[in-house]
């Protein structure tokens, strides 16, 4: 008998309840995931929902808090490529508590699910991450990014002489990219209130049930924490669009 084909998660949670204090004044009248990337006409969460839909997700639960009504109004008015449901934290539950609260509203609690922070903008193959999760028999899998320093670095020799300057080098360590794959059993391990990264994740790591999926080479990833991140994201988008136009133009000339 041939093995059953791999099935992929079709449900996800987005954590969208944060205050976004470092993005003020953009977040004075809207929650952080509703901040628009300049030049796109679409808020961060709109990009997330489109990406999740392209990766096969049909249902998303959005955990809201700060200015939840603004986000809910946008969801009601937008033409979305998947089904969404919002749950509103009456008081802050922390990231772990927020995940547990939202997971209770997933339509298929006995199936794997994705999750992402509401301030992450990325594009990579989630199905590859789901394969990685299954292959390692993990309870939870974290996407890992290797961001670049926002400053130039200086290299010195053993005598204190400067030998080189490196513009925005990648950091030595990988960081949690804020995108996850979870098995159904993960939900019960989450705290009712608090941060899963200080409780659930360390426990799973000790038990070798936590996997880390390195983002593929060239995958786009950015956490939108500050106004500078918005500017950088817009610049990167413009450069990407220009490169696509140049490629298309070159192909047309060759044809």
PDB file of C-alpha atoms in Angstrom:
ATOM      1  CA  UNK A   1       0.000   0.000   0.000  1.00  0.00           C
ATOM      2  CA  UNK A   2       1.418   3.375  -0.983  1.00  0.00           C
ATOM      3  CA  UNK A   3       1.847   5.980   1.773  1.00  0.00           C
ATOM      4  CA  UNK A   4      -0.836   8.620   2.201  1.00  0.00           C
ATOM      5  CA  UNK A   5       0.000  11.909   0.496  1.00  0.00           C
ATOM      6  CA  UNK A   6       1.132  14.722   2.760  1.00  0.00           C
ATOM      7  CA  UNK A   7      -1.683  17.049   3.788  1.00  0.00           C
ATOM      8  CA  UNK A   8      -0.854  20.646   4.656  1.00  0.00           C
ATOM      9  CA  UNK A   9      -2.362  22.995   7.233  1.00  0.00           C
ATOM     10  CA  UNK A  10      -5.307  25.008   5.962  1.00  0.00           C
ATOM     11  CA  UNK A  11      -5.862  27.122   9.092  1.00  0.00           C
ATOM     12  CA  UNK A  12      -3.840  29.814  10.819  1.00  0.00           C
ATOM     13  CA  UNK A  13      -3.780  32.289  13.687  1.00  0.00           C
ATOM     14  CA  UNK A  14      -2.543  35.878  13.420  1.00  0.00           C
ATOM     15  CA  UNK A  15      -1.601  37.670  16.647  1.00  0.00           C
ATOM     16  CA  UNK A  16      -2.799  41.230  16.124  1.00  0.00           C
ATOM     17  CA  UNK A  17      -3.431  42.541  19.625  1.00  0.00           C
ATOM     18  CA  UNK A  18      -0.257  44.496  20.385  1.00  0.00           C
ATOM     19  CA  UNK A  19      -0.102  48.212  21.176  1.00  0.00           C
ATOM     20  CA  UNK A  20       2.529  49.026  18.530  1.00  0.00           C
ATOM     21  CA  UNK A  21       3.944  51.804  20.715  1.00  0.00           C
ATOM     22  CA  UNK A  22       7.207  52.017  18.730  1.00  0.00           C
ATOM     23  CA  UNK A  23       5.234  52.744  15.568  1.00  0.00           C
ATOM     24  CA  UNK A  24       3.476  55.822  16.903  1.00  0.00           C
ATOM     25  CA  UNK A  25       1.990  58.055  15.576  1.00  0.00           C
ATOM     26  CA  UNK A  26       0.934  55.466  12.937  1.00  0.00           C
ATOM     27  CA  UNK A  27      -0.724  53.373  15.656  1.00  0.00           C
ATOM     28  CA  UNK A  28      -2.510  56.224  17.432  1.00  0.00           C
ATOM     29  CA  UNK A  29      -5.716  55.468  15.521  1.00  0.00           C
ATOM     30  CA  UNK A  30      -5.164  51.934  14.217  1.00  0.00           C
ATOM     31  CA  UNK A  31      -3.687  48.641  15.433  1.00  0.00           C
ATOM     32  CA  UNK A  32      -0.197  47.747  14.313  1.00  0.00           C
ATOM     33  CA  UNK A  33      -1.244  45.193  11.632  1.00  0.00           C
ATOM     34  CA  UNK A  34      -3.392  47.907  10.016  1.00  0.00           C
ATOM     35  CA  UNK A  35      -0.386  50.152   9.300  1.00  0.00           C
ATOM     36  CA  UNK A  36       0.118  50.481   5.545  1.00  0.00           C
ATOM     37  CA  UNK A  37       3.415  49.804   3.828  1.00  0.00           C
ATOM     38  CA  UNK A  38       4.022  53.085   1.923  1.00  0.00           C
ATOM     39  CA  UNK A  39       3.228  52.776  -1.760  1.00  0.00           C
ATOM     40  CA  UNK A  40       1.208  49.548  -1.517  1.00  0.00           C
ATOM     41  CA  UNK A  41      -2.235  50.770  -0.466  1.00  0.00           C
ATOM     42  CA  UNK A  42      -2.536  47.654   1.695  1.00  0.00           C
ATOM     43  CA  UNK A  43      -2.011  47.194   5.453  1.00  0.00           C
ATOM     44  CA  UNK A  44       0.444  44.628   6.808  1.00  0.00           C
ATOM     45  CA  UNK A  45      -2.342  42.170   7.615  1.00  0.00           C
ATOM     46  CA  UNK A  46      -3.630  42.389   4.048  1.00  0.00           C
ATOM     47  CA  UNK A  47      -0.268  41.194   2.749  1.00  0.00           C
ATOM     48  CA  UNK A  48      -0.273  38.415   5.363  1.00  0.00           C
ATOM     49  CA  UNK A  49      -3.723  37.159   4.403  1.00  0.00           C
ATOM     50  CA  UNK A  50      -2.842  37.116   0.692  1.00  0.00           C
ATOM     51  CA  UNK A  51       0.341  35.162   1.427  1.00  0.00           C
ATOM     52  CA  UNK A  52      -1.466  32.637   3.625  1.00  0.00           C
ATOM     53  CA  UNK A  53      -4.129  32.120   0.964  1.00  0.00           C
ATOM     54  CA  UNK A  54      -1.461  31.468  -1.684  1.00  0.00           C
ATOM     55  CA  UNK A  55      -0.005  28.844   0.654  1.00  0.00           C
ATOM     56  CA  UNK A  56      -3.297  26.941   0.869  1.00  0.00           C
ATOM     57  CA  UNK A  57      -4.815  28.448   4.014  1.00  0.00           C
ATOM     58  CA  UNK A  58      -8.614  28.780   3.912  1.00  0.00           C
ATOM     59  CA  UNK A  59      -9.409  29.911   7.484  1.00  0.00           C
ATOM     60  CA  UNK A  60      -7.663  32.469   9.698  1.00  0.00           C
ATOM     61  CA  UNK A  61      -8.435  33.411  13.299  1.00  0.00           C
ATOM     62  CA  UNK A  62      -7.178  36.882  14.202  1.00  0.00           C
ATOM     63  CA  UNK A  63      -6.524  37.636  17.868  1.00  0.00           C
ATOM     64  CA  UNK A  64      -7.285  41.334  18.384  1.00  0.00           C
ATOM     65  CA  UNK A  65      -6.863  43.755  21.257  1.00  0.00           C
ATOM     66  CA  UNK A  66      -5.756  47.367  20.757  1.00  0.00           C
ATOM     67  CA  UNK A  67      -8.295  49.228  18.552  1.00  0.00           C
ATOM     68  CA  UNK A  68      -9.866  45.926  17.487  1.00  0.00           C
ATOM     69  CA  UNK A  69     -12.901  47.636  15.945  1.00  0.00           C
ATOM     70  CA  UNK A  70     -10.705  49.352  13.313  1.00  0.00           C
ATOM     71  CA  UNK A  71      -9.297  46.012  12.182  1.00  0.00           C
ATOM     72  CA  UNK A  72     -12.706  44.341  12.230  1.00  0.00           C
ATOM     73  CA  UNK A  73     -14.196  47.132  10.093  1.00  0.00           C
ATOM     74  CA  UNK A  74     -11.427  46.716   7.510  1.00  0.00           C
ATOM     75  CA  UNK A  75     -11.927  42.947   7.397  1.00  0.00           C
ATOM     76  CA  UNK A  76     -15.676  43.401   6.876  1.00  0.00           C
ATOM     77  CA  UNK A  77     -15.129  45.803   3.969  1.00  0.00           C
ATOM     78  CA  UNK A  78     -12.202  44.079   2.246  1.00  0.00           C
ATOM     79  CA  UNK A  79     -12.456  41.438  -0.462  1.00  0.00           C
ATOM     80  CA  UNK A  80     -10.408  38.675   1.122  1.00  0.00           C
ATOM     81  CA  UNK A  81      -9.095  35.448  -0.439  1.00  0.00           C
ATOM     82  CA  UNK A  82      -9.999  33.336   2.612  1.00  0.00           C
ATOM     83  CA  UNK A  83     -12.347  33.194   5.599  1.00  0.00           C
ATOM     84  CA  UNK A  84     -11.492  35.208   8.705  1.00  0.00           C
ATOM     85  CA  UNK A  85     -12.794  35.277  12.251  1.00  0.00           C
ATOM     86  CA  UNK A  86     -11.749  37.677  14.981  1.00  0.00           C
ATOM     87  CA  UNK A  87     -11.517  37.060  18.704  1.00  0.00           C
ATOM     88  CA  UNK A  88     -10.980  40.031  21.005  1.00  0.00           C
ATOM     89  CA  UNK A  89      -8.919  39.892  24.190  1.00  0.00           C
ATOM     90  CA  UNK A  90     -10.809  41.855  26.831  1.00  0.00           C
ATOM     91  CA  UNK A  91      -7.495  42.266  28.657  1.00  0.00           C
ATOM     92  CA  UNK A  92      -3.954  41.515  27.462  1.00  0.00           C
ATOM     93  CA  UNK A  93      -3.186  37.793  27.695  1.00  0.00           C
ATOM     94  CA  UNK A  94       0.402  37.880  26.473  1.00  0.00           C
ATOM     95  CA  UNK A  95       1.551  36.187  23.298  1.00  0.00           C
ATOM     96  CA  UNK A  96       1.139  32.666  24.638  1.00  0.00           C
ATOM     97  CA  UNK A  97      -2.256  33.395  26.139  1.00  0.00           C
ATOM     98  CA  UNK A  98      -3.316  35.135  22.925  1.00  0.00           C
ATOM     99  CA  UNK A  99      -2.314  32.111  20.853  1.00  0.00           C
ATOM    100  CA  UNK A 100      -4.273  29.762  23.117  1.00  0.00           C
ATOM    101  CA  UNK A 101      -7.302  32.061  23.103  1.00  0.00           C
ATOM    102  CA  UNK A 102      -7.316  32.260  19.307  1.00  0.00           C
ATOM    103  CA  UNK A 103      -6.575  28.563  18.769  1.00  0.00           C
ATOM    104  CA  UNK A 104      -9.806  27.695  20.588  1.00  0.00           C
ATOM    105  CA  UNK A 105     -11.654  29.259  17.632  1.00  0.00           C
ATOM    106  CA  UNK A 106      -9.873  27.283  14.899  1.00  0.00           C
ATOM    107  CA  UNK A 107     -12.399  25.365  12.775  1.00  0.00           C
ATOM    108  CA  UNK A 108     -10.388  22.115  12.792  1.00  0.00           C
ATOM    109  CA  UNK A 109      -8.784  21.725  16.256  1.00  0.00           C
ATOM    110  CA  UNK A 110      -7.538  18.208  15.468  1.00  0.00           C
ATOM    111  CA  UNK A 111      -5.352  19.425  12.569  1.00  0.00           C
ATOM    112  CA  UNK A 112      -2.001  21.236  12.343  1.00  0.00           C
ATOM    113  CA  UNK A 113      -2.071  25.026  12.132  1.00  0.00           C
ATOM    114  CA  UNK A 114       0.147  27.935  11.212  1.00  0.00           C
ATOM    115  CA  UNK A 115       0.606  31.074  13.287  1.00  0.00           C
ATOM    116  CA  UNK A 116       2.284  34.403  12.680  1.00  0.00           C
ATOM    117  CA  UNK A 117       2.855  37.640  14.540  1.00  0.00           C
ATOM    118  CA  UNK A 118       0.796  40.510  13.174  1.00  0.00           C
ATOM    119  CA  UNK A 119       3.835  42.687  12.445  1.00  0.00           C
ATOM    120  CA  UNK A 120       5.721  40.207  10.238  1.00  0.00           C
ATOM    121  CA  UNK A 121       5.847  40.629   6.490  1.00  0.00           C
ATOM    122  CA  UNK A 122       7.392  37.686   4.713  1.00  0.00           C
ATOM    123  CA  UNK A 123       7.111  35.466   1.666  1.00  0.00           C
ATOM    124  CA  UNK A 124       8.347  31.881   1.577  1.00  0.00           C
ATOM    125  CA  UNK A 125       6.931  28.400   0.949  1.00  0.00           C
ATOM    126  CA  UNK A 126       4.953  27.486   4.052  1.00  0.00           C
ATOM    127  CA  UNK A 127       4.387  23.980   2.681  1.00  0.00           C
ATOM    128  CA  UNK A 128       8.150  23.379   2.861  1.00  0.00           C
ATOM    129  CA  UNK A 129       8.061  24.418   6.500  1.00  0.00           C
ATOM    130  CA  UNK A 130       5.114  22.056   7.113  1.00  0.00           C
ATOM    131  CA  UNK A 131       7.105  19.207   5.527  1.00  0.00           C
ATOM    132  CA  UNK A 132      10.057  20.047   7.784  1.00  0.00           C
ATOM    133  CA  UNK A 133       7.722  19.988  10.816  1.00  0.00           C
ATOM    134  CA  UNK A 134       6.359  16.536   9.946  1.00  0.00           C
ATOM    135  CA  UNK A 135       9.757  15.064   9.060  1.00  0.00           C
ATOM    136  CA  UNK A 136      11.115  15.975  12.490  1.00  0.00           C
ATOM    137  CA  UNK A 137       7.997  14.771  14.309  1.00  0.00           C
ATOM    138  CA  UNK A 138       7.901  18.139  16.077  1.00  0.00           C
ATOM    139  CA  UNK A 139       5.157  19.523  18.284  1.00  0.00           C
ATOM    140  CA  UNK A 140       6.102  23.050  17.220  1.00  0.00           C
ATOM    141  CA  UNK A 141       8.345  24.464  14.505  1.00  0.00           C
ATOM    142  CA  UNK A 142       9.745  27.999  14.441  1.00  0.00           C
ATOM    143  CA  UNK A 143      10.815  29.814  11.286  1.00  0.00           C
ATOM    144  CA  UNK A 144      14.335  31.178  11.744  1.00  0.00           C
ATOM    145  CA  UNK A 145      15.676  34.326  10.080  1.00  0.00           C
ATOM    146  CA  UNK A 146      19.179  35.749   9.961  1.00  0.00           C
ATOM    147  CA  UNK A 147      18.641  39.525   9.791  1.00  0.00           C
ATOM    148  CA  UNK A 148      21.296  42.066   8.940  1.00  0.00           C
ATOM    149  CA  UNK A 149      22.657  44.609  11.368  1.00  0.00           C
ATOM    150  CA  UNK A 150      21.227  48.079  10.720  1.00  0.00           C
ATOM    151  CA  UNK A 151      24.766  49.510  11.000  1.00  0.00           C
ATOM    152  CA  UNK A 152      28.045  48.966   9.272  1.00  0.00           C
ATOM    153  CA  UNK A 153      30.500  46.681  11.063  1.00  0.00           C
ATOM    154  CA  UNK A 154      34.233  47.076  11.582  1.00  0.00           C
ATOM    155  CA  UNK A 155      36.723  44.196  11.433  1.00  0.00           C
ATOM    156  CA  UNK A 156      40.016  44.475  13.286  1.00  0.00           C
ATOM    157  CA  UNK A 157      43.108  42.284  13.533  1.00  0.00           C
ATOM    158  CA  UNK A 158      44.668  40.950  16.711  1.00  0.00           C
ATOM    159  CA  UNK A 159      46.650  44.158  17.194  1.00  0.00           C
ATOM    160  CA  UNK A 160      43.679  46.536  17.095  1.00  0.00           C
ATOM    161  CA  UNK A 161      44.181  47.713  13.520  1.00  0.00           C
ATOM    162  CA  UNK A 162      41.034  48.250  11.437  1.00  0.00           C
ATOM    163  CA  UNK A 163      41.299  45.965   8.410  1.00  0.00           C
ATOM    164  CA  UNK A 164      37.841  46.165   6.841  1.00  0.00           C
ATOM    165  CA  UNK A 165      34.407  47.799   6.862  1.00  0.00           C
ATOM    166  CA  UNK A 166      31.315  45.658   6.212  1.00  0.00           C
ATOM    167  CA  UNK A 167      28.006  47.310   5.409  1.00  0.00           C
ATOM    168  CA  UNK A 168      25.033  45.758   7.277  1.00  0.00           C
ATOM    169  CA  UNK A 169      26.423  42.218   7.709  1.00  0.00           C
ATOM    170  CA  UNK A 170      24.145  39.330   8.728  1.00  0.00           C
ATOM    171  CA  UNK A 171      24.066  38.678  12.463  1.00  0.00           C
ATOM    172  CA  UNK A 172      25.838  35.631  13.841  1.00  0.00           C
ATOM    173  CA  UNK A 173      22.734  34.008  15.328  1.00  0.00           C
ATOM    174  CA  UNK A 174      19.387  33.109  13.808  1.00  0.00           C
ATOM    175  CA  UNK A 175      16.318  34.756  15.336  1.00  0.00           C
ATOM    176  CA  UNK A 176      12.702  33.722  15.765  1.00  0.00           C
ATOM    177  CA  UNK A 177      11.001  34.986  12.590  1.00  0.00           C
ATOM    178  CA  UNK A 178       7.533  35.005  14.174  1.00  0.00           C
ATOM    179  CA  UNK A 179       6.054  32.310  11.894  1.00  0.00           C
ATOM    180  CA  UNK A 180       5.168  28.859  13.217  1.00  0.00           C
ATOM    181  CA  UNK A 181       3.721  25.422  12.475  1.00  0.00           C
ATOM    182  CA  UNK A 182       1.950  23.771  15.406  1.00  0.00           C
ATOM    183  CA  UNK A 183       0.579  20.284  15.942  1.00  0.00           C
ATOM    184  CA  UNK A 184      -2.888  19.975  17.542  1.00  0.00           C
ATOM    185  CA  UNK A 185      -1.375  18.921  20.882  1.00  0.00           C
ATOM    186  CA  UNK A 186       0.528  22.209  21.134  1.00  0.00           C
ATOM    187  CA  UNK A 187      -2.569  24.198  22.111  1.00  0.00           C
ATOM    188  CA  UNK A 188      -2.924  22.541  25.516  1.00  0.00           C
ATOM    189  CA  UNK A 189       0.721  23.309  26.311  1.00  0.00           C
ATOM    190  CA  UNK A 190       0.213  27.064  25.951  1.00  0.00           C
ATOM    191  CA  UNK A 191      -0.237  29.219  29.062  1.00  0.00           C
ATOM    192  CA  UNK A 192      -3.616  30.788  29.798  1.00  0.00           C
ATOM    193  CA  UNK A 193      -1.721  34.041  30.237  1.00  0.00           C
ATOM    194  CA  UNK A 194       1.877  34.938  29.533  1.00  0.00           C
ATOM    195  CA  UNK A 195       4.594  34.331  26.961  1.00  0.00           C
ATOM    196  CA  UNK A 196       4.998  30.890  25.385  1.00  0.00           C
ATOM    197  CA  UNK A 197       8.596  31.723  24.483  1.00  0.00           C
ATOM    198  CA  UNK A 198       9.476  31.700  28.194  1.00  0.00           C
ATOM    199  CA  UNK A 199       7.470  28.625  29.145  1.00  0.00           C
ATOM    200  CA  UNK A 200       6.219  26.315  26.403  1.00  0.00           C
ATOM    201  CA  UNK A 201       9.093  26.674  23.946  1.00  0.00           C
ATOM    202  CA  UNK A 202      11.883  25.996  26.500  1.00  0.00           C
ATOM    203  CA  UNK A 203      10.001  22.905  27.712  1.00  0.00           C
ATOM    204  CA  UNK A 204       9.627  21.565  24.176  1.00  0.00           C
ATOM    205  CA  UNK A 205      13.282  22.326  23.437  1.00  0.00           C
ATOM    206  CA  UNK A 206      14.391  20.271  26.448  1.00  0.00           C
ATOM    207  CA  UNK A 207      12.211  17.403  25.200  1.00  0.00           C
ATOM    208  CA  UNK A 208      13.546  17.726  21.621  1.00  0.00           C
ATOM    209  CA  UNK A 209      10.050  18.441  20.328  1.00  0.00           C
ATOM    210  CA  UNK A 210      10.797  21.963  19.042  1.00  0.00           C
ATOM    211  CA  UNK A 211      12.198  22.349  15.511  1.00  0.00           C
ATOM    212  CA  UNK A 212      13.796  25.359  13.814  1.00  0.00           C
ATOM    213  CA  UNK A 213      13.205  25.898  10.085  1.00  0.00           C
ATOM    214  CA  UNK A 214      15.779  28.226   8.453  1.00  0.00           C
ATOM    215  CA  UNK A 215      14.135  30.551   5.958  1.00  0.00           C
ATOM    216  CA  UNK A 216      15.164  29.602   2.407  1.00  0.00           C
ATOM    217  CA  UNK A 217      17.990  31.555   0.789  1.00  0.00           C
ATOM    218  CA  UNK A 218      16.643  34.762  -0.687  1.00  0.00           C
ATOM    219  CA  UNK A 219      13.284  34.605   1.141  1.00  0.00           C
ATOM    220  CA  UNK A 220      11.894  38.029   2.006  1.00  0.00           C
ATOM    221  CA  UNK A 221      11.363  38.701   5.721  1.00  0.00           C
ATOM    222  CA  UNK A 222      10.936  41.845   7.755  1.00  0.00           C
ATOM    223  CA  UNK A 223       9.426  42.596  11.142  1.00  0.00           C
ATOM    224  CA  UNK A 224       7.688  45.995  11.085  1.00  0.00           C
ATOM    225  CA  UNK A 225       8.571  47.476  14.484  1.00  0.00           C
ATOM    226  CA  UNK A 226       9.458  51.096  13.765  1.00  0.00           C
ATOM    227  CA  UNK A 227       8.902  53.853  11.215  1.00  0.00           C
ATOM    228  CA  UNK A 228      12.328  53.035   9.801  1.00  0.00           C
ATOM    229  CA  UNK A 229      11.135  49.492   9.062  1.00  0.00           C
ATOM    230  CA  UNK A 230       8.230  50.935   7.061  1.00  0.00           C
ATOM    231  CA  UNK A 231      10.629  53.063   5.036  1.00  0.00           C
ATOM    232  CA  UNK A 232      12.980  50.129   4.433  1.00  0.00           C
ATOM    233  CA  UNK A 233      10.119  47.844   3.401  1.00  0.00           C
ATOM    234  CA  UNK A 234       8.879  50.441   0.906  1.00  0.00           C
ATOM    235  CA  UNK A 235      12.392  50.853  -0.502  1.00  0.00           C
ATOM    236  CA  UNK A 236      12.820  47.089  -0.863  1.00  0.00           C
ATOM    237  CA  UNK A 237       9.456  46.806  -2.589  1.00  0.00           C
ATOM    238  CA  UNK A 238      10.356  49.546  -5.052  1.00  0.00           C
ATOM    239  CA  UNK A 239      13.691  47.867  -5.830  1.00  0.00           C
ATOM    240  CA  UNK A 240      11.961  44.506  -6.300  1.00  0.00           C
ATOM    241  CA  UNK A 241       9.390  46.044  -8.654  1.00  0.00           C
ATOM    242  CA  UNK A 242      12.103  47.790 -10.683  1.00  0.00           C
ATOM    243  CA  UNK A 243      14.044  44.537 -10.987  1.00  0.00           C
ATOM    244  CA  UNK A 244      10.909  42.735 -12.172  1.00  0.00           C
ATOM    245  CA  UNK A 245      10.284  45.443 -14.802  1.00  0.00           C
ATOM    246  CA  UNK A 246      13.878  45.214 -16.022  1.00  0.00           C
ATOM    247  CA  UNK A 247      13.635  41.420 -16.273  1.00  0.00           C
ATOM    248  CA  UNK A 248      10.361  41.626 -18.170  1.00  0.00           C
ATOM    249  CA  UNK A 249      11.733  44.278 -20.501  1.00  0.00           C
ATOM    250  CA  UNK A 250      14.852  42.257 -21.238  1.00  0.00           C
ATOM    251  CA  UNK A 251      12.720  39.175 -21.955  1.00  0.00           C
ATOM    252  CA  UNK A 252      10.489  41.173 -24.320  1.00  0.00           C
ATOM    253  CA  UNK A 253      13.504  42.517 -26.224  1.00  0.00           C
ATOM    254  CA  UNK A 254      14.978  39.034 -26.479  1.00  0.00           C
ATOM    255  CA  UNK A 255      11.668  37.734 -27.808  1.00  0.00           C
TER     256      UNK A 255
END
